[in-house]
Amino acid sequence: MNREDGFPQDFIWGCSTSCYQIEGAAKEDGKGISIWDTFAHTPDKVLSNHTGDIACDSYHRWKEDIALLRELNAGAYRFSVSWTRIQPEGKGAPNQKGLDYYSRLVDGLCEAGVEPWLELFHWDLPQALEEKGGWRNRDTAMRFEEYAGIMYDHIGDRVGHWTSMNEPWCAAFLGHLTGEHAPGLRDRRAANRAVHHLLLAHGLATRAFRRSGIKGEYGLVINPSKPRPATLRPEDAEASERASIERTSLWLDPIFGRSYPRVFMDIFGSDMPIEAGDMDIISEPLDFIGVNYYDEEAVRAAPCSTQNPYGFEFVPTYQKKTDMGWEIEPSGLRRILSYIANVWPCKKIYVTENGAAFPDKQDADGIVRDYDRIDYIKGHANACGDAIKQGVPLKGYFLWSLIDNFEWSFGYNRAFGIVAVDRNTLERRPKLSFYYYRDLIAGFGL
Ligand code: IFM
């Protein structure tokens, strides 16, 4: 049947999650400790001292999650693999029980007609590698290549879409500069070294994928941002460009073989542990770019200083905000997609995450009537349609998230799911947005 909303028939509508946020079973079946296990168990790092020890218990309830995806008629499910389930110490022979879990999950998805999109790394670095310097240490990139190879060997025949890692900006800067995420460091040089080694790991894993001969598409998922300029003044337009460097061009320039942005290198070049040949590895061609988009801010020019190396400041805006304090601006999704498509032309772009946290309330009849979330999804789906009309090669949209889960330093205090998870019983209960998304997938949501 043809879609009513004009989206291409082969446009992929999916849902995203990540392992630490949903799996639980933190010590089961030989799983090792990751930096997020350590961080969440350190007092006062996570709101309410929540941890991912149980999370949504998807390690045991994965069949329930697949049943939800099937009910939605989702085309794809983007999930991440826990490195420490596969290599508890981040190196050496794989843990068969960990491999079996992802094998079961992939087979279950395929049987349900939901395409598995496998992501190798969503921030949960093995603690054993952190103790040797984590992403500050070049060897971690080699260990990542080894781990990726294990996954290609064991599951490559059944997975057609792969991504190396999610939002390396967060792993580098929230993990090493602001300390909000694991491993919780506050050290600019460490963050810059992490940038290079994350990208090197990505490049090595991509190259290994190509050499494996697996038939499938390979990409990187970033969370780009280009705040809009507050005025039409040229200095504010330039501030908007500079404000986008660390979230956008720092990742896309090297991936596209243009090395690191000059402005970044002028300021931080001496921190960057680049060795001969690295930039070639990092720019191994990709099949697609994954874009995670949640909000758009506005900036104006400000004096450069050590604290403000790029010379911009955020200005007040009028938009409503989500429970994360993020501004709701659907047209910003069209803008960032067009910006990327124009500056870094690639064959395919996917929105690999988009969604909103709201303070959901369960009514007396047990139903969560999350009309704010429905409006949010509808606005952003429309923006995807607008981007396609403008010529962006946008091929799919993944909602964050299928179920309420562990939202990093906010613990379970922020809810992004279209399905609520009862924290006592772990029972899954679809919110109204679940039924809205089902209609959207069927072509009737706009
Ligand atoms: O929950 C996160 C996810 O892990 C990465 N992207 C942003 C989401 C919402 O904060």
PDB file of N, CA and C in Angstrom, residues 230-291:
ATOM      1  N   ALA A 230      22.227  34.663  16.036  1.00  0.00           N
ATOM      2  CA  ALA A 230      21.133  35.429  16.651  1.00  0.00           C
ATOM      3  C   ALA A 230      20.666  36.567  15.747  1.00  0.00           C
ATOM      4  N   THR A 231      21.540  37.065  14.877  1.00  0.00           N
ATOM      5  CA  THR A 231      21.171  38.169  13.986  1.00  0.00           C
ATOM      6  C   THR A 231      21.763  37.907  12.603  1.00  0.00           C
ATOM      7  N   LEU A 232      21.463  38.818  11.671  1.00  0.00           N
ATOM      8  CA  LEU A 232      22.033  38.693  10.324  1.00  0.00           C
ATOM      9  C   LEU A 232      23.425  39.324  10.232  1.00  0.00           C
ATOM     10  N   ARG A 233      23.944  39.837  11.355  1.00  0.00           N
ATOM     11  CA  ARG A 233      25.281  40.454  11.301  1.00  0.00           C
ATOM     12  C   ARG A 233      26.335  39.415  10.935  1.00  0.00           C
ATOM     13  N   PRO A 234      27.299  39.779  10.076  1.00  0.00           N
ATOM     14  CA  PRO A 234      28.314  38.813   9.649  1.00  0.00           C
ATOM     15  C   PRO A 234      29.069  38.203  10.834  1.00  0.00           C
ATOM     16  N   GLU A 235      29.329  39.000  11.872  1.00  0.00           N
ATOM     17  CA  GLU A 235      30.101  38.438  12.993  1.00  0.00           C
ATOM     18  C   GLU A 235      29.318  37.331  13.722  1.00  0.00           C
ATOM     19  N   ASP A 236      27.990  37.431  13.721  1.00  0.00           N
ATOM     20  CA  ASP A 236      27.205  36.368  14.359  1.00  0.00           C
ATOM     21  C   ASP A 236      27.157  35.120  13.479  1.00  0.00           C
ATOM     22  N   ALA A 237      27.130  35.341  12.156  1.00  0.00           N
ATOM     23  CA  ALA A 237      27.178  34.187  11.247  1.00  0.00           C
ATOM     24  C   ALA A 237      28.506  33.446  11.431  1.00  0.00           C
ATOM     25  N   GLU A 238      29.590  34.218  11.594  1.00  0.00           N
ATOM     26  CA  GLU A 238      30.900  33.570  11.813  1.00  0.00           C
ATOM     27  C   GLU A 238      30.919  32.856  13.168  1.00  0.00           C
ATOM     28  N   ALA A 239      30.286  33.471  14.156  1.00  0.00           N
ATOM     29  CA  ALA A 239      30.236  32.830  15.489  1.00  0.00           C
ATOM     30  C   ALA A 239      29.486  31.499  15.398  1.00  0.00           C
ATOM     31  N   SER A 240      28.446  31.468  14.572  1.00  0.00           N
ATOM     32  CA  SER A 240      27.677  30.223  14.402  1.00  0.00           C
ATOM     33  C   SER A 240      28.559  29.132  13.796  1.00  0.00           C
ATOM     34  N   GLU A 241      29.391  29.523  12.831  1.00  0.00           N
ATOM     35  CA  GLU A 241      30.328  28.550  12.228  1.00  0.00           C
ATOM     36  C   GLU A 241      31.306  28.039  13.288  1.00  0.00           C
ATOM     37  N   ARG A 242      31.881  28.978  14.054  1.00  0.00           N
ATOM     38  CA  ARG A 242      32.884  28.558  15.042  1.00  0.00           C
ATOM     39  C   ARG A 242      32.258  27.695  16.140  1.00  0.00           C
ATOM     40  N   ALA A 243      30.992  28.029  16.468  1.00  0.00           N
ATOM     41  CA  ALA A 243      30.315  27.270  17.529  1.00  0.00           C
ATOM     42  C   ALA A 243      30.038  25.834  17.103  1.00  0.00           C
ATOM     43  N   SER A 244      30.106  25.583  15.803  1.00  0.00           N
ATOM     44  CA  SER A 244      29.787  24.226  15.341  1.00  0.00           C
ATOM     45  C   SER A 244      31.036  23.339  15.240  1.00  0.00           C
ATOM     46  N   ILE A 245      32.218  23.916  15.451  1.00  0.00           N
ATOM     47  CA  ILE A 245      33.443  23.161  15.171  1.00  0.00           C
ATOM     48  C   ILE A 245      33.530  21.863  15.981  1.00  0.00           C
ATOM     49  N   GLU A 246      33.427  21.985  17.308  1.00  0.00           N
ATOM     50  CA  GLU A 246      33.700  20.780  18.112  1.00  0.00           C
ATOM     51  C   GLU A 246      32.621  19.717  17.970  1.00  0.00           C
ATOM     52  N   ARG A 247      31.408  20.122  17.662  1.00  0.00           N
ATOM     53  CA  ARG A 247      30.342  19.125  17.541  1.00  0.00           C
ATOM     54  C   ARG A 247      30.234  18.568  16.121  1.00  0.00           C
ATOM     55  N   THR A 248      30.747  19.329  15.129  1.00  0.00           N
ATOM     56  CA  THR A 248      30.458  18.916  13.747  1.00  0.00           C
ATOM     57  C   THR A 248      31.731  18.721  12.917  1.00  0.00           C
ATOM     58  N   SER A 249      32.425  19.818  12.571  1.00  0.00           N
ATOM     59  CA  SER A 249      33.538  19.661  11.620  1.00  0.00           C
ATOM     60  C   SER A 249      34.730  18.905  12.215  1.00  0.00           C
ATOM     61  N   LEU A 250      34.866  18.934  13.539  1.00  0.00           N
ATOM     62  CA  LEU A 250      35.963  18.186  14.161  1.00  0.00           C
ATOM     63  C   LEU A 250      35.865  16.698  13.813  1.00  0.00           C
ATOM     64  N   TRP A 251      34.655  16.220  13.562  1.00  0.00           N
ATOM     65  CA  TRP A 251      34.428  14.800  13.239  1.00  0.00           C
ATOM     66  C   TRP A 251      34.321  14.595  11.738  1.00  0.00           C
ATOM     67  N   LEU A 252      33.536  15.466  11.096  1.00  0.00           N
ATOM     68  CA  LEU A 252      33.266  15.217   9.670  1.00  0.00           C
ATOM     69  C   LEU A 252      34.450  15.586   8.781  1.00  0.00           C
ATOM     70  N   ASP A 253      35.190  16.631   9.119  1.00  0.00           N
ATOM     71  CA  ASP A 253      36.344  16.982   8.271  1.00  0.00           C
ATOM     72  C   ASP A 253      37.326  15.805   8.151  1.00  0.00           C
ATOM     73  N   PRO A 254      37.814  15.249   9.255  1.00  0.00           N
ATOM     74  CA  PRO A 254      38.751  14.117   9.094  1.00  0.00           C
ATOM     75  C   PRO A 254      38.134  12.896   8.429  1.00  0.00           C
ATOM     76  N   ILE A 255      36.852  12.634   8.723  1.00  0.00           N
ATOM     77  CA  ILE A 255      36.188  11.486   8.096  1.00  0.00           C
ATOM     78  C   ILE A 255      36.173  11.651   6.571  1.00  0.00           C
ATOM     79  N   PHE A 256      36.010  12.890   6.142  1.00  0.00           N
ATOM     80  CA  PHE A 256      35.945  13.168   4.707  1.00  0.00           C
ATOM     81  C   PHE A 256      37.323  13.516   4.123  1.00  0.00           C
ATOM     82  N   GLY A 257      38.365  13.156   4.836  1.00  0.00           N
ATOM     83  CA  GLY A 257      39.720  13.298   4.290  1.00  0.00           C
ATOM     84  C   GLY A 257      40.240  14.723   4.279  1.00  0.00           C
ATOM     85  N   ARG A 258      39.648  15.607   5.116  1.00  0.00           N
ATOM     86  CA  ARG A 258      40.113  17.006   5.107  1.00  0.00           C
ATOM     87  C   ARG A 258      40.944  17.345   6.338  1.00  0.00           C
ATOM     88  N   SER A 259      41.349  16.365   7.072  1.00  0.00           N
ATOM     89  CA  SER A 259      42.098  16.562   8.309  1.00  0.00           C
ATOM     90  C   SER A 259      41.283  17.381   9.331  1.00  0.00           C
ATOM     91  N   TYR A 260      41.905  17.747  10.438  1.00  0.00           N
ATOM     92  CA  TYR A 260      41.152  18.463  11.479  1.00  0.00           C
ATOM     93  C   TYR A 260      40.966  19.923  11.098  1.00  0.00           C
ATOM     94  N   PRO A 261      39.864  20.550  11.553  1.00  0.00           N
ATOM     95  CA  PRO A 261      39.631  21.964  11.202  1.00  0.00           C
ATOM     96  C   PRO A 261      40.815  22.850  11.625  1.00  0.00           C
ATOM     97  N   ARG A 262      41.154  23.793  10.760  1.00  0.00           N
ATOM     98  CA  ARG A 262      42.325  24.643  11.009  1.00  0.00           C
ATOM     99  C   ARG A 262      42.179  25.400  12.334  1.00  0.00           C
ATOM    100  N   VAL A 263      40.981  25.938  12.586  1.00  0.00           N
ATOM    101  CA  VAL A 263      40.774  26.725  13.817  1.00  0.00           C
ATOM    102  C   VAL A 263      41.079  25.865  15.048  1.00  0.00           C
ATOM    103  N   PHE A 264      40.634  24.618  15.005  1.00  0.00           N
ATOM    104  CA  PHE A 264      40.879  23.710  16.138  1.00  0.00           C
ATOM    105  C   PHE A 264      42.379  23.452  16.288  1.00  0.00           C
ATOM    106  N   MET A 265      43.046  23.176  15.153  1.00  0.00           N
ATOM    107  CA  MET A 265      44.478  22.857  15.204  1.00  0.00           C
ATOM    108  C   MET A 265      45.294  24.060  15.668  1.00  0.00           C
ATOM    109  N   ASP A 266      44.875  25.281  15.263  1.00  0.00           N
ATOM    110  CA  ASP A 266      45.599  26.478  15.702  1.00  0.00           C
ATOM    111  C   ASP A 266      45.603  26.565  17.231  1.00  0.00           C
ATOM    112  N   ILE A 267      44.509  26.158  17.828  1.00  0.00           N
ATOM    113  CA  ILE A 267      44.410  26.297  19.291  1.00  0.00           C
ATOM    114  C   ILE A 267      44.961  25.060  20.004  1.00  0.00           C
ATOM    115  N   PHE A 268      44.581  23.863  19.513  1.00  0.00           N
ATOM    116  CA  PHE A 268      44.870  22.642  20.286  1.00  0.00           C
ATOM    117  C   PHE A 268      45.785  21.651  19.578  1.00  0.00           C
ATOM    118  N   GLY A 269      46.341  22.057  18.419  1.00  0.00           N
ATOM    119  CA  GLY A 269      47.129  21.128  17.605  1.00  0.00           C
ATOM    120  C   GLY A 269      48.206  20.388  18.392  1.00  0.00           C
ATOM    121  N   SER A 270      48.837  21.071  19.376  1.00  0.00           N
ATOM    122  CA  SER A 270      49.955  20.422  20.072  1.00  0.00           C
ATOM    123  C   SER A 270      49.473  19.260  20.955  1.00  0.00           C
ATOM    124  N   ASP A 271      48.176  19.200  21.243  1.00  0.00           N
ATOM    125  CA  ASP A 271      47.650  18.081  22.048  1.00  0.00           C
ATOM    126  C   ASP A 271      47.415  16.833  21.208  1.00  0.00           C
ATOM    127  N   MET A 272      47.335  17.002  19.891  1.00  0.00           N
ATOM    128  CA  MET A 272      46.807  15.919  19.055  1.00  0.00           C
ATOM    129  C   MET A 272      47.898  14.892  18.718  1.00  0.00           C
ATOM    130  N   PRO A 273      47.703  13.629  19.151  1.00  0.00           N
ATOM    131  CA  PRO A 273      48.745  12.605  18.992  1.00  0.00           C
ATOM    132  C   PRO A 273      48.699  11.938  17.610  1.00  0.00           C
ATOM    133  N   ILE A 274      48.788  12.757  16.559  1.00  0.00           N
ATOM    134  CA  ILE A 274      48.616  12.224  15.197  1.00  0.00           C
ATOM    135  C   ILE A 274      49.919  11.564  14.733  1.00  0.00           C
ATOM    136  N   GLU A 275      49.836  10.358  14.248  1.00  0.00           N
ATOM    137  CA  GLU A 275      51.016   9.680  13.694  1.00  0.00           C
ATOM    138  C   GLU A 275      50.831   9.495  12.192  1.00  0.00           C
ATOM    139  N   ALA A 276      51.957   9.245  11.510  1.00  0.00           N
ATOM    140  CA  ALA A 276      51.919   9.091  10.048  1.00  0.00           C
ATOM    141  C   ALA A 276      50.891   8.023   9.666  1.00  0.00           C
ATOM    142  N   GLY A 277      50.070   8.333   8.699  1.00  0.00           N
ATOM    143  CA  GLY A 277      49.096   7.356   8.198  1.00  0.00           C
ATOM    144  C   GLY A 277      47.749   7.412   8.897  1.00  0.00           C
ATOM    145  N   ASP A 278      47.684   8.052  10.081  1.00  0.00           N
ATOM    146  CA  ASP A 278      46.417   8.056  10.837  1.00  0.00           C
ATOM    147  C   ASP A 278      45.270   8.674  10.041  1.00  0.00           C
ATOM    148  N   MET A 279      45.543   9.808   9.370  1.00  0.00           N
ATOM    149  CA  MET A 279      44.436  10.514   8.736  1.00  0.00           C
ATOM    150  C   MET A 279      43.872   9.715   7.556  1.00  0.00           C
ATOM    151  N   ASP A 280      44.722   8.872   6.941  1.00  0.00           N
ATOM    152  CA  ASP A 280      44.219   7.990   5.870  1.00  0.00           C
ATOM    153  C   ASP A 280      43.284   6.933   6.450  1.00  0.00           C
ATOM    154  N   ILE A 281      43.685   6.397   7.592  1.00  0.00           N
ATOM    155  CA  ILE A 281      42.837   5.364   8.228  1.00  0.00           C
ATOM    156  C   ILE A 281      41.496   5.982   8.610  1.00  0.00           C
ATOM    157  N   ILE A 282      41.555   7.174   9.203  1.00  0.00           N
ATOM    158  CA  ILE A 282      40.328   7.821   9.690  1.00  0.00           C
ATOM    159  C   ILE A 282      39.379   8.141   8.540  1.00  0.00           C
ATOM    160  N   SER A 283      39.933   8.384   7.356  1.00  0.00           N
ATOM    161  CA  SER A 283      39.059   8.802   6.247  1.00  0.00           C
ATOM    162  C   SER A 283      38.658   7.639   5.337  1.00  0.00           C
ATOM    163  N   GLU A 284      38.750   6.424   5.860  1.00  0.00           N
ATOM    164  CA  GLU A 284      38.224   5.277   5.103  1.00  0.00           C
ATOM    165  C   GLU A 284      36.763   5.595   4.719  1.00  0.00           C
ATOM    166  N   PRO A 285      36.408   5.500   3.441  1.00  0.00           N
ATOM    167  CA  PRO A 285      35.068   5.953   3.033  1.00  0.00           C
ATOM    168  C   PRO A 285      33.921   5.214   3.740  1.00  0.00           C
ATOM    169  N   LEU A 286      32.877   5.951   4.006  1.00  0.00           N
ATOM    170  CA  LEU A 286      31.694   5.410   4.696  1.00  0.00           C
ATOM    171  C   LEU A 286      30.515   5.336   3.739  1.00  0.00           C
ATOM    172  N   ASP A 287      29.528   4.516   4.114  1.00  0.00           N
ATOM    173  CA  ASP A 287      28.311   4.434   3.309  1.00  0.00           C
ATOM    174  C   ASP A 287      27.264   5.441   3.761  1.00  0.00           C
ATOM    175  N   PHE A 288      27.334   5.808   5.035  1.00  0.00           N
ATOM    176  CA  PHE A 288      26.331   6.769   5.525  1.00  0.00           C
ATOM    177  C   PHE A 288      26.838   7.486   6.774  1.00  0.00           C
ATOM    178  N   ILE A 289      26.189   8.602   7.036  1.00  0.00           N
ATOM    179  CA  ILE A 289      26.433   9.346   8.276  1.00  0.00           C
ATOM    180  C   ILE A 289      25.142   9.279   9.097  1.00  0.00           C
ATOM    181  N   GLY A 290      25.276   8.971  10.369  1.00  0.00           N
ATOM    182  CA  GLY A 290      24.127   8.995  11.275  1.00  0.00           C
ATOM    183  C   GLY A 290      24.119  10.309  12.044  1.00  0.00           C
ATOM    184  N   VAL A 291      22.966  10.948  12.060  1.00  0.00           N
ATOM    185  CA  VAL A 291      22.840  12.248  12.724  1.00  0.00           C
ATOM    186  C   VAL A 291      21.867  12.113  13.891  1.00  0.00           C
TER     187      VAL A 291
END
